[in-house]
PDB file of C-alpha atoms in Angstrom:
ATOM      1  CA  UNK A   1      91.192 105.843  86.843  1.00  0.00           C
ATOM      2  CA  UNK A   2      92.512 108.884  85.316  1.00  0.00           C
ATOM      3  CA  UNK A   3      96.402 109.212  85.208  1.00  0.00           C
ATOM      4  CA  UNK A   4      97.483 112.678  83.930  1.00  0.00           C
ATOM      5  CA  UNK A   5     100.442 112.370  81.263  1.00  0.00           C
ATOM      6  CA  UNK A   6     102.138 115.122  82.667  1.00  0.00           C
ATOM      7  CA  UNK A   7     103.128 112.927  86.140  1.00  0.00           C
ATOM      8  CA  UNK A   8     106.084 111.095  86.933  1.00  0.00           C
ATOM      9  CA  UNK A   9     105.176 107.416  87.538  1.00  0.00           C
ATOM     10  CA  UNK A  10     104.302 106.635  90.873  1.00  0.00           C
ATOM     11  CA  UNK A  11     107.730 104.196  91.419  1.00  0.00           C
ATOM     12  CA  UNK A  12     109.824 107.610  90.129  1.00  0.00           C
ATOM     13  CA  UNK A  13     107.529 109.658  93.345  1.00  0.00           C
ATOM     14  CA  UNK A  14     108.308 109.576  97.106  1.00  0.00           C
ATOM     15  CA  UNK A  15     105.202 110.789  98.243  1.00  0.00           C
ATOM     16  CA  UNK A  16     101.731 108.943  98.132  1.00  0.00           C
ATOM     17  CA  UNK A  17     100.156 109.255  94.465  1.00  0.00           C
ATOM     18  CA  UNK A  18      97.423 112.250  94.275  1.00  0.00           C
ATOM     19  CA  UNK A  19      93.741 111.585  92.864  1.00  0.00           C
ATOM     20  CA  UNK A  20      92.246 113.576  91.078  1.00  0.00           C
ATOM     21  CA  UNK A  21      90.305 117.122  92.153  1.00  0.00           C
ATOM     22  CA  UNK A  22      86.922 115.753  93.677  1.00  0.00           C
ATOM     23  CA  UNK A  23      83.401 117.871  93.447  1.00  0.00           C
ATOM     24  CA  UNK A  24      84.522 120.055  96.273  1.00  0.00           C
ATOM     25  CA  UNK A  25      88.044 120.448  94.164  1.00  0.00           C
ATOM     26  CA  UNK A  26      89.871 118.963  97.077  1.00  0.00           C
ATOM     27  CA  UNK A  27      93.112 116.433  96.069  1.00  0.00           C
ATOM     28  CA  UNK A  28      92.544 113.296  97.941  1.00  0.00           C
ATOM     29  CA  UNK A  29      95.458 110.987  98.895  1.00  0.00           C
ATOM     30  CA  UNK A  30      95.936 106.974  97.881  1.00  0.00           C
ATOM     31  CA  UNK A  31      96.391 104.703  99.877  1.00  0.00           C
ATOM     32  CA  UNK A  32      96.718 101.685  97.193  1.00  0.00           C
ATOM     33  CA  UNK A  33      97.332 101.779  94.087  1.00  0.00           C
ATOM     34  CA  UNK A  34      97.469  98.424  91.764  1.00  0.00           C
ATOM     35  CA  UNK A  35      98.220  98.958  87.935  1.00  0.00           C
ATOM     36  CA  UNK A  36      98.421  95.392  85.849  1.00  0.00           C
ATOM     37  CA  UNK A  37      99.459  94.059  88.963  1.00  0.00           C
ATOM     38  CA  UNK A  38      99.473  89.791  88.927  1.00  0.00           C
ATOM     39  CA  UNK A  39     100.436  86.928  90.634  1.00  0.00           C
ATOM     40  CA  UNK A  40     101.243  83.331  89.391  1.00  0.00           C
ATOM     41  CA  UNK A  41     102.296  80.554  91.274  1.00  0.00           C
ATOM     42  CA  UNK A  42     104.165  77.889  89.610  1.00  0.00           C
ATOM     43  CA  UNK A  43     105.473  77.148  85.786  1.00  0.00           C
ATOM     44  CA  UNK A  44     104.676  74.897  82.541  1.00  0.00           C
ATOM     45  CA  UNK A  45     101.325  72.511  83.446  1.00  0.00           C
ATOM     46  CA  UNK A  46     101.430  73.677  87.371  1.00  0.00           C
ATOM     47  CA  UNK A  47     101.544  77.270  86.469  1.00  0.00           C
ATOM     48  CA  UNK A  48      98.620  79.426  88.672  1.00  0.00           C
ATOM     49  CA  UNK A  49      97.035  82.545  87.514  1.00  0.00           C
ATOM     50  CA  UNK A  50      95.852  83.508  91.064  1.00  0.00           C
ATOM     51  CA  UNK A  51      95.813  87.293  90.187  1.00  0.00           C
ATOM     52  CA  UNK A  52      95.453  88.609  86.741  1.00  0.00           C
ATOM     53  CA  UNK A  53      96.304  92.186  86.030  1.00  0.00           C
ATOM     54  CA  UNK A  54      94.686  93.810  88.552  1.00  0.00           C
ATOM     55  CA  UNK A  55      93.797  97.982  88.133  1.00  0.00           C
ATOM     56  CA  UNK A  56      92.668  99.189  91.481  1.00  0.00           C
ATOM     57  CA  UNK A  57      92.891 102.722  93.613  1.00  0.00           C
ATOM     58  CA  UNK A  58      92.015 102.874  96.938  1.00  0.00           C
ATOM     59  CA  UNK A  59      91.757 106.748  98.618  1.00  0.00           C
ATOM     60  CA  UNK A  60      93.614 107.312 102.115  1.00  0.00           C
ATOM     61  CA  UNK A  61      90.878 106.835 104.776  1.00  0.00           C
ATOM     62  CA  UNK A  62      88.369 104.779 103.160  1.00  0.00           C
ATOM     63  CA  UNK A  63      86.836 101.437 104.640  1.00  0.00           C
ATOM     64  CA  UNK A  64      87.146  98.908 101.533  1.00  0.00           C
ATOM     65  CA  UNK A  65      85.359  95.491 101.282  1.00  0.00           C
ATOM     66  CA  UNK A  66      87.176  93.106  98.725  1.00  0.00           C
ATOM     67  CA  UNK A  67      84.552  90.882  97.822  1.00  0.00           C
ATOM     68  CA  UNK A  68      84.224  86.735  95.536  1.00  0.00           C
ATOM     69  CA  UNK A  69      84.120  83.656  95.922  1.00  0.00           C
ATOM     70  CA  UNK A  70      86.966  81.306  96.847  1.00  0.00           C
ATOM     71  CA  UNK A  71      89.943  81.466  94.818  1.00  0.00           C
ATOM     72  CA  UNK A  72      88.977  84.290  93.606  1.00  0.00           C
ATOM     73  CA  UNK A  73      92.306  86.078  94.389  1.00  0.00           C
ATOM     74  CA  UNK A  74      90.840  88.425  96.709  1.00  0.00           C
ATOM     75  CA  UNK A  75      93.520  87.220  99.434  1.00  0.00           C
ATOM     76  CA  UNK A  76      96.223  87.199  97.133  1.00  0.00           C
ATOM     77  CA  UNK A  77      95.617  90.710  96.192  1.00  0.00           C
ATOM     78  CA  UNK A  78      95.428  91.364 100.070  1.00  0.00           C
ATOM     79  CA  UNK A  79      99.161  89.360 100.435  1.00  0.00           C
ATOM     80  CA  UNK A  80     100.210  91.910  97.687  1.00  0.00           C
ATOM     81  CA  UNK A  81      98.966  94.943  99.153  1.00  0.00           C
ATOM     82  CA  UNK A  82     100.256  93.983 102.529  1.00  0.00           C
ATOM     83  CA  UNK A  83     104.054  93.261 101.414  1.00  0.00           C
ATOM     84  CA  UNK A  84     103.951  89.471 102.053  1.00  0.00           C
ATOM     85  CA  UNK A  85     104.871  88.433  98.796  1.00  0.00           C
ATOM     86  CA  UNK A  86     105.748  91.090  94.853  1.00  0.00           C
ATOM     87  CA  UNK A  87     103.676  90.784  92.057  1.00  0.00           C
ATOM     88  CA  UNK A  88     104.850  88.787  89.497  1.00  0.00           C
ATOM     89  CA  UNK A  89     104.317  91.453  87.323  1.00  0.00           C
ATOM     90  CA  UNK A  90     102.807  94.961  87.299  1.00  0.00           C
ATOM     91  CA  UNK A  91     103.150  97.758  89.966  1.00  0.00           C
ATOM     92  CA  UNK A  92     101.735  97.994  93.882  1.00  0.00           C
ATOM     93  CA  UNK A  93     101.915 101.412  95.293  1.00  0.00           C
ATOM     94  CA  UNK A  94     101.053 101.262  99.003  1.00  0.00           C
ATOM     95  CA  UNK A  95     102.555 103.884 101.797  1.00  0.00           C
ATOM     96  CA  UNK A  96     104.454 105.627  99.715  1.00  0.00           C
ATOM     97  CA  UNK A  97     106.446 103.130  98.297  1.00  0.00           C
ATOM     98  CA  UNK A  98     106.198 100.749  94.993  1.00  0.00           C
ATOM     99  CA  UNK A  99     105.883  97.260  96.547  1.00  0.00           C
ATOM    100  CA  UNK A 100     106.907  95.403  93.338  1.00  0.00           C
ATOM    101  CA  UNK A 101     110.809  97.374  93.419  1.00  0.00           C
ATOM    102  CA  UNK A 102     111.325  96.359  96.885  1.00  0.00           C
ATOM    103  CA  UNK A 103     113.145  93.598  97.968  1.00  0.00           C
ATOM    104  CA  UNK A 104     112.671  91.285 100.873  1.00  0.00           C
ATOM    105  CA  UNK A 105     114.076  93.854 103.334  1.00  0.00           C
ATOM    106  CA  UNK A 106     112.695  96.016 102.487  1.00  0.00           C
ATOM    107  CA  UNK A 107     108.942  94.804 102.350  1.00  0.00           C
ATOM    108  CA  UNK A 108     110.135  93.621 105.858  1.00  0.00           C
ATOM    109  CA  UNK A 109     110.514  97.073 106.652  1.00  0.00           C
ATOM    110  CA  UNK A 110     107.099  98.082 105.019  1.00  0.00           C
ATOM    111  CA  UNK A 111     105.167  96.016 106.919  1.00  0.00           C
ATOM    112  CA  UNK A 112     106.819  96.435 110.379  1.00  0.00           C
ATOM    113  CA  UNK A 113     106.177  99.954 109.703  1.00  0.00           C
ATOM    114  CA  UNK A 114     102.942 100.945 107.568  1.00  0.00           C
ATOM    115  CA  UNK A 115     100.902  98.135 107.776  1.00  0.00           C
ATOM    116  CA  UNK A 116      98.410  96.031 110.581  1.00  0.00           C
ATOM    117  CA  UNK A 117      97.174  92.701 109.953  1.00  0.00           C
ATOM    118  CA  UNK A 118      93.603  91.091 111.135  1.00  0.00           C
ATOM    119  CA  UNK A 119      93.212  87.708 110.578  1.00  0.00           C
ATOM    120  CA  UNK A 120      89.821  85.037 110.690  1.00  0.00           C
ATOM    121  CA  UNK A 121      91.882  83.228 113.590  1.00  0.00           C
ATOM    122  CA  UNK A 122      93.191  84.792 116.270  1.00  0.00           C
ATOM    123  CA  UNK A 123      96.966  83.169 116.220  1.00  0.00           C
ATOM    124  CA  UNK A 124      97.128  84.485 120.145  1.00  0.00           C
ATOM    125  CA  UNK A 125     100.005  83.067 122.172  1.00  0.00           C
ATOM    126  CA  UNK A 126      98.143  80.880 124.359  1.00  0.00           C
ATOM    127  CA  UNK A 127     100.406  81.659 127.499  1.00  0.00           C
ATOM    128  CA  UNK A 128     100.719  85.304 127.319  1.00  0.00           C
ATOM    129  CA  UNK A 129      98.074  87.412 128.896  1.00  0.00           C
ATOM    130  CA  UNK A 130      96.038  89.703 126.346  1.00  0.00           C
ATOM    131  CA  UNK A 131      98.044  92.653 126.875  1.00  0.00           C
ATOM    132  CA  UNK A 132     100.936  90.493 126.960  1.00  0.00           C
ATOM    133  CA  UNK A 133      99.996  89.792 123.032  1.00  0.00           C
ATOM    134  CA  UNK A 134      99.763  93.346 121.793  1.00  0.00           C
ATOM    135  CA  UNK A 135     102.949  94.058 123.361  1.00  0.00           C
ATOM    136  CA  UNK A 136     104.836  91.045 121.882  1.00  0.00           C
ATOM    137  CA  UNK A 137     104.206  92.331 118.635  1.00  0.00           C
ATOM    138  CA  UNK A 138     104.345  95.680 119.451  1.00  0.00           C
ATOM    139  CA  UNK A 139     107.756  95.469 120.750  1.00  0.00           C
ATOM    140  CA  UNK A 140     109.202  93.436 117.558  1.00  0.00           C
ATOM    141  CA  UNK A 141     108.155  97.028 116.065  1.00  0.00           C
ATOM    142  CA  UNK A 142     110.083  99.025 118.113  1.00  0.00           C
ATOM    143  CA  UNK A 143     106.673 100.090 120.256  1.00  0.00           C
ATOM    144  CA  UNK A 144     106.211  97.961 122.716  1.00  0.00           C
ATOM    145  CA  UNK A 145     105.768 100.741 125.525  1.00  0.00           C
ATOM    146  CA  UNK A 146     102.993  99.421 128.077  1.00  0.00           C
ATOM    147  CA  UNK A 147     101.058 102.814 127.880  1.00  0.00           C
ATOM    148  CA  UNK A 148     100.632 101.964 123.864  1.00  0.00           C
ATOM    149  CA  UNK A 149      99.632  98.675 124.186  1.00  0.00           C
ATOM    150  CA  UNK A 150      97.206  99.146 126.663  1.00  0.00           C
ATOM    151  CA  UNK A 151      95.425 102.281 124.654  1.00  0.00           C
ATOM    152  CA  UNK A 152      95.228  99.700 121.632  1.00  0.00           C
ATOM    153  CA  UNK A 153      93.435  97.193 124.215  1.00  0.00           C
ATOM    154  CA  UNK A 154      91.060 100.521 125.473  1.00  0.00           C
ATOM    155  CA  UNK A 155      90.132 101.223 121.583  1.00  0.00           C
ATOM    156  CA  UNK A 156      88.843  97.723 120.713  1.00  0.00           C
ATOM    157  CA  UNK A 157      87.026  97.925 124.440  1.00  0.00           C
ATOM    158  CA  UNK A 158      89.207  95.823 126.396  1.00  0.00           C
ATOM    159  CA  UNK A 159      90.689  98.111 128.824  1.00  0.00           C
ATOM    160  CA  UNK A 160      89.720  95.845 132.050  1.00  0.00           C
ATOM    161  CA  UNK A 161      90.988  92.335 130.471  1.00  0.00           C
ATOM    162  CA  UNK A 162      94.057  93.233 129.581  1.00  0.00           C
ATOM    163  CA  UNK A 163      95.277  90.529 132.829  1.00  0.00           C
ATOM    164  CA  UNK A 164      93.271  87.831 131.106  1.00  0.00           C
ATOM    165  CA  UNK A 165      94.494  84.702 128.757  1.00  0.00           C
ATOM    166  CA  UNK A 166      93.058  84.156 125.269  1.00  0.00           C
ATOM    167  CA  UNK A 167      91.066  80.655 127.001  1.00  0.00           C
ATOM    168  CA  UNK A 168      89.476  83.381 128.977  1.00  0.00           C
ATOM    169  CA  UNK A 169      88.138  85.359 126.577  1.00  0.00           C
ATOM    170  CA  UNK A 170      85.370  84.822 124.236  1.00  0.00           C
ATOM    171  CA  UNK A 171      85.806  84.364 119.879  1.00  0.00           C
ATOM    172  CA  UNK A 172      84.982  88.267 119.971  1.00  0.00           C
ATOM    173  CA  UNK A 173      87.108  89.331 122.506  1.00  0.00           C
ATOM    174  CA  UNK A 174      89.988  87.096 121.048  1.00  0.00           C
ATOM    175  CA  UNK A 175      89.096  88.670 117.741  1.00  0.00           C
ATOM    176  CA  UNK A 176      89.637  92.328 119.310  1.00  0.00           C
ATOM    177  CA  UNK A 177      92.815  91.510 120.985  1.00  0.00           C
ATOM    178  CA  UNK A 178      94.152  91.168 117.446  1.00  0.00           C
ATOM    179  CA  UNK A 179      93.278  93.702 116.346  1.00  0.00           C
ATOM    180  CA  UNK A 180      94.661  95.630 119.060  1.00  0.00           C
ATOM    181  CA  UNK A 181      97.527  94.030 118.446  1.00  0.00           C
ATOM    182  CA  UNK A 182      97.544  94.934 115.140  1.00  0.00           C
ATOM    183  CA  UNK A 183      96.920  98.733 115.754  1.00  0.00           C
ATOM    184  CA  UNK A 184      99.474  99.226 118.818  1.00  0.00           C
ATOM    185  CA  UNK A 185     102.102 100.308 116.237  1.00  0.00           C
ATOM    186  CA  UNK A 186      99.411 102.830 114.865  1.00  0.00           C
ATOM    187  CA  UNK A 187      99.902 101.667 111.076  1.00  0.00           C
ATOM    188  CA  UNK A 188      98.402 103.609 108.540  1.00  0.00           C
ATOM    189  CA  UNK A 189      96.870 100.711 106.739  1.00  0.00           C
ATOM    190  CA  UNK A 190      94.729  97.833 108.448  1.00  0.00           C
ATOM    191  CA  UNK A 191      94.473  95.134 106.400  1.00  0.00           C
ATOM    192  CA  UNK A 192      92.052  92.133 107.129  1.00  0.00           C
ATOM    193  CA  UNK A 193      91.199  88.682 106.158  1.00  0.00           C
ATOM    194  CA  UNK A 194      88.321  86.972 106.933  1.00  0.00           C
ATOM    195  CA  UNK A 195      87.923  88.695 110.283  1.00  0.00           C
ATOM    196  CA  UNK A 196      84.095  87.346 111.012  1.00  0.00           C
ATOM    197  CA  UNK A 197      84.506  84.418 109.585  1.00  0.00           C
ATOM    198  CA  UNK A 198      84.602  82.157 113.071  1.00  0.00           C
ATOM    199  CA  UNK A 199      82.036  84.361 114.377  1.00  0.00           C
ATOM    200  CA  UNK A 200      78.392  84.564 114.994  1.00  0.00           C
ATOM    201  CA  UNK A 201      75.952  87.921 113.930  1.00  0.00           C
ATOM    202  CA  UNK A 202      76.467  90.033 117.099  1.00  0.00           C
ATOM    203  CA  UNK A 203      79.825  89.168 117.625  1.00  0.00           C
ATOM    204  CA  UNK A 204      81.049  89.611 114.163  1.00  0.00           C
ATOM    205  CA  UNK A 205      78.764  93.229 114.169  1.00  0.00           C
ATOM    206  CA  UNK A 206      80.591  94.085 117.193  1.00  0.00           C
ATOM    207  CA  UNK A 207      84.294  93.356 115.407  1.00  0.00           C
ATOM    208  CA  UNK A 208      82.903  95.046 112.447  1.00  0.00           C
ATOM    209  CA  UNK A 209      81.960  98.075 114.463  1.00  0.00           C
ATOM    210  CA  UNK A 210      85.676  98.263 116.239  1.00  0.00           C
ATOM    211  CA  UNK A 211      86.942  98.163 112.741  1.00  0.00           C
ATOM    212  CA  UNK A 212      84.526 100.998 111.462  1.00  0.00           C
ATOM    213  CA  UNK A 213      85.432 103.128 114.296  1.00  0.00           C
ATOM    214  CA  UNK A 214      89.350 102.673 113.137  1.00  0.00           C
ATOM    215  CA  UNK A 215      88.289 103.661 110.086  1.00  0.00           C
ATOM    216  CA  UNK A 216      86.432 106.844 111.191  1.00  0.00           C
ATOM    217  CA  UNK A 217      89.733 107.678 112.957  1.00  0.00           C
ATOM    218  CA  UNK A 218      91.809 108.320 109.807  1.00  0.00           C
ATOM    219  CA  UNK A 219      93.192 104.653 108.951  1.00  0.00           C
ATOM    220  CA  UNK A 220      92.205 103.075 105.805  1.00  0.00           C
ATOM    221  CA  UNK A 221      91.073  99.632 105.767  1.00  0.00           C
ATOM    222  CA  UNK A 222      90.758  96.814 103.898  1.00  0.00           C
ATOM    223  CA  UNK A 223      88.518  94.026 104.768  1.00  0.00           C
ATOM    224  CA  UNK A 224      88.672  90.795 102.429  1.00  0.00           C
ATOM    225  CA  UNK A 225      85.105  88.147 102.656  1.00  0.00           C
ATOM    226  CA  UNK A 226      82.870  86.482 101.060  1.00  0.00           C
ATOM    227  CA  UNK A 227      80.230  87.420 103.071  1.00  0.00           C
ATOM    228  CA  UNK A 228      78.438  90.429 100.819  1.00  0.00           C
ATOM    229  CA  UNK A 229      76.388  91.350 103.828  1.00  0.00           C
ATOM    230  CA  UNK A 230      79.338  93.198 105.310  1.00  0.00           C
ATOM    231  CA  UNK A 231      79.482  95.296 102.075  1.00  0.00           C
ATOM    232  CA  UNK A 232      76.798  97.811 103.170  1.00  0.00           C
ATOM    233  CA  UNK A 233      79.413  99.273 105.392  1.00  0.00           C
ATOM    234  CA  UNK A 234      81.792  99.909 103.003  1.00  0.00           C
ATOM    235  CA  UNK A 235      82.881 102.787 101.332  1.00  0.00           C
ATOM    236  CA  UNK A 236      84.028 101.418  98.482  1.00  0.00           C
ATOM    237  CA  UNK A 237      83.123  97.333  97.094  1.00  0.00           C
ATOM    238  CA  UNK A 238      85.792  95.393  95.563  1.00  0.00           C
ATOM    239  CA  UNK A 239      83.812  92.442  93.080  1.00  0.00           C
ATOM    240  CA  UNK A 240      86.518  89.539  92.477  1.00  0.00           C
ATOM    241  CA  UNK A 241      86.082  86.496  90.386  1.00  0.00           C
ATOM    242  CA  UNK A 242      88.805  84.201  88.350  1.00  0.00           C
ATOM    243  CA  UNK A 243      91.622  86.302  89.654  1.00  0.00           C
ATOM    244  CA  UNK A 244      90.314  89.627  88.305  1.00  0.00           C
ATOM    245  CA  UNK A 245      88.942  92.735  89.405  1.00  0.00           C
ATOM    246  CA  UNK A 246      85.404  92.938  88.000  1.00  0.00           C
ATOM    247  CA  UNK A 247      83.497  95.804  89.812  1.00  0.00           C
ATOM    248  CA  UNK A 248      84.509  98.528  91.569  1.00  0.00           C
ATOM    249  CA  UNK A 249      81.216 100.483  93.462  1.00  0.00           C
ATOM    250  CA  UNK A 250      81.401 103.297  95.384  1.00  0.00           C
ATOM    251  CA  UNK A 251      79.042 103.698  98.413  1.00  0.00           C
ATOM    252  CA  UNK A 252      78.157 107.101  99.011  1.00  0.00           C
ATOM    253  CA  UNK A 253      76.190 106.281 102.038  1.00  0.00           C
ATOM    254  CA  UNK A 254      77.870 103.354 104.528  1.00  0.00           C
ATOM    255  CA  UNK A 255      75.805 101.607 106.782  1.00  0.00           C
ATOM    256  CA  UNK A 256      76.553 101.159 110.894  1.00  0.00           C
ATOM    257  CA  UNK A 257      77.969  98.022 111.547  1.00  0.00           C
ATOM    258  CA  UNK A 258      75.224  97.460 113.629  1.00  0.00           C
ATOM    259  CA  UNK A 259      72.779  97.319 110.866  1.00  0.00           C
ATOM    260  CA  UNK A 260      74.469  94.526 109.232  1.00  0.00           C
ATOM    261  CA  UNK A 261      72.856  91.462 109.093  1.00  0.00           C
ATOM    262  CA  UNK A 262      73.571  87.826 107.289  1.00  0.00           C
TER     263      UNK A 262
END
């Protein structure tokens, strides 16, 4: 990453940190940005490095795949991104805002506002309907409108079972409803963990390809496995391994969910 000298620090700016001129001399956007950024859990003999000074810069509109094995601290670096938990030290720029000044408010207010979550299990209410689900959440967001909710339901492809319960649904289905659920407040950032990871090929390619079409819509997503299949479709690969970043590959040419295979 290049960092020009003559820039205020991204905590001193309001607006979303500027790359670099590309080859067509176009300024992209970030997204994320992660400089030292780490994470430990405990003190003395218990003390956990689960992140370790983490350097990372992810463009506005890209699909990312964070990639390693468990422990890793590819989930921890998602919990950081997404506002669940500050750094212990170092800075995380995300939405236009430096993560590790905030505090519990407001990354309250960051996530209500910027960011959608996808997890590996569904975590439906059982007794509420699946549009029923996207507008639960929608509406502790302030957008719980019926005509929203059910446009999030008619992007993941669920338009006509909006009137059924999660027990009626399939794992892929399920899987879609949450992620309509995540989208209904139209967040910027979609950030996922695990999202295949209770699913077989065709339904996790047909999850994957709901996600990809997000992505081809403007939003920038993050998707967090272990499965390296999935990073053919990426635009960017994220290598993990002892709480470190250890690669970062660019993918000039991202393959169609439908061509991946595991």
């Amino acid at each position: 990453m290049r960092h020009g000298s003559e820039q205020a620090p991204a905590s001193e700016r309001d607006d979303p940190p500027r790359r670099a001129p590309g080859p067509n001399g176009a300024r992209e956007r970030t997204a994320v940005l992660l400089r030292g950024a780490s994470k430990t859990y405990g003190k003395g003999h218990a003390e956990v490095h689960a992140l370790r000074e983490a350097d990372l810069e992810v463009p506005e509109g890209e699909l990312v795949v964070l990639l390693g094995p468990s422990g890793s601290g590819k989930t921890t670096l998602l919990n950081l991104i997404g506002g669940i938990e500050p750094p212990t030290a170092g800075e995380v720029v995300a939405g236009g805002r430096d993560l590790s000044r905030l505090d519990e408010d407001g990354r309250t207010a960051y996530r209500r506002d910027t960011v959608g979550f996808v997890f590996q299990f569904f975590n439906l209410v059982p007794s509420l309907t699946a549009l029923e689900n996207v507008r639960l959440v929608a509406e502790l967001t302030g957008r719980g409108d019926r005509e929203r909710s059910a446009a999030a339901l008619a992007a993941v492809g669920l338009a006509e079972r909006g009137g059924h319960f999660p027990a009626q649904l399939s794992g892929g289905e399920q899987q879609r409803v949450a992620i309509a659920r995540a989208i209904a407040k139209d967040p910027a950032l979609l950030l996922c963990d695990e999202p295949t990871g209770a699913l077989d090929l065709d339904t996790g390619r047909g999850v994957l390809r709901v996600l990809q079409d997000l992505n081809g819509e403007g939003r920038t997503v993050l998707i967090v496995t272990h499965n390296a299949a999935i990073a053919s479709m990426a635009h960017r690969v994220v290598r993990m391994r002892s709480g470190r970043v250890v690669e970062v590959a660019v993918n000039a040419a991202p393959a169609p969910a439908e061509e991946v295979t595991w």
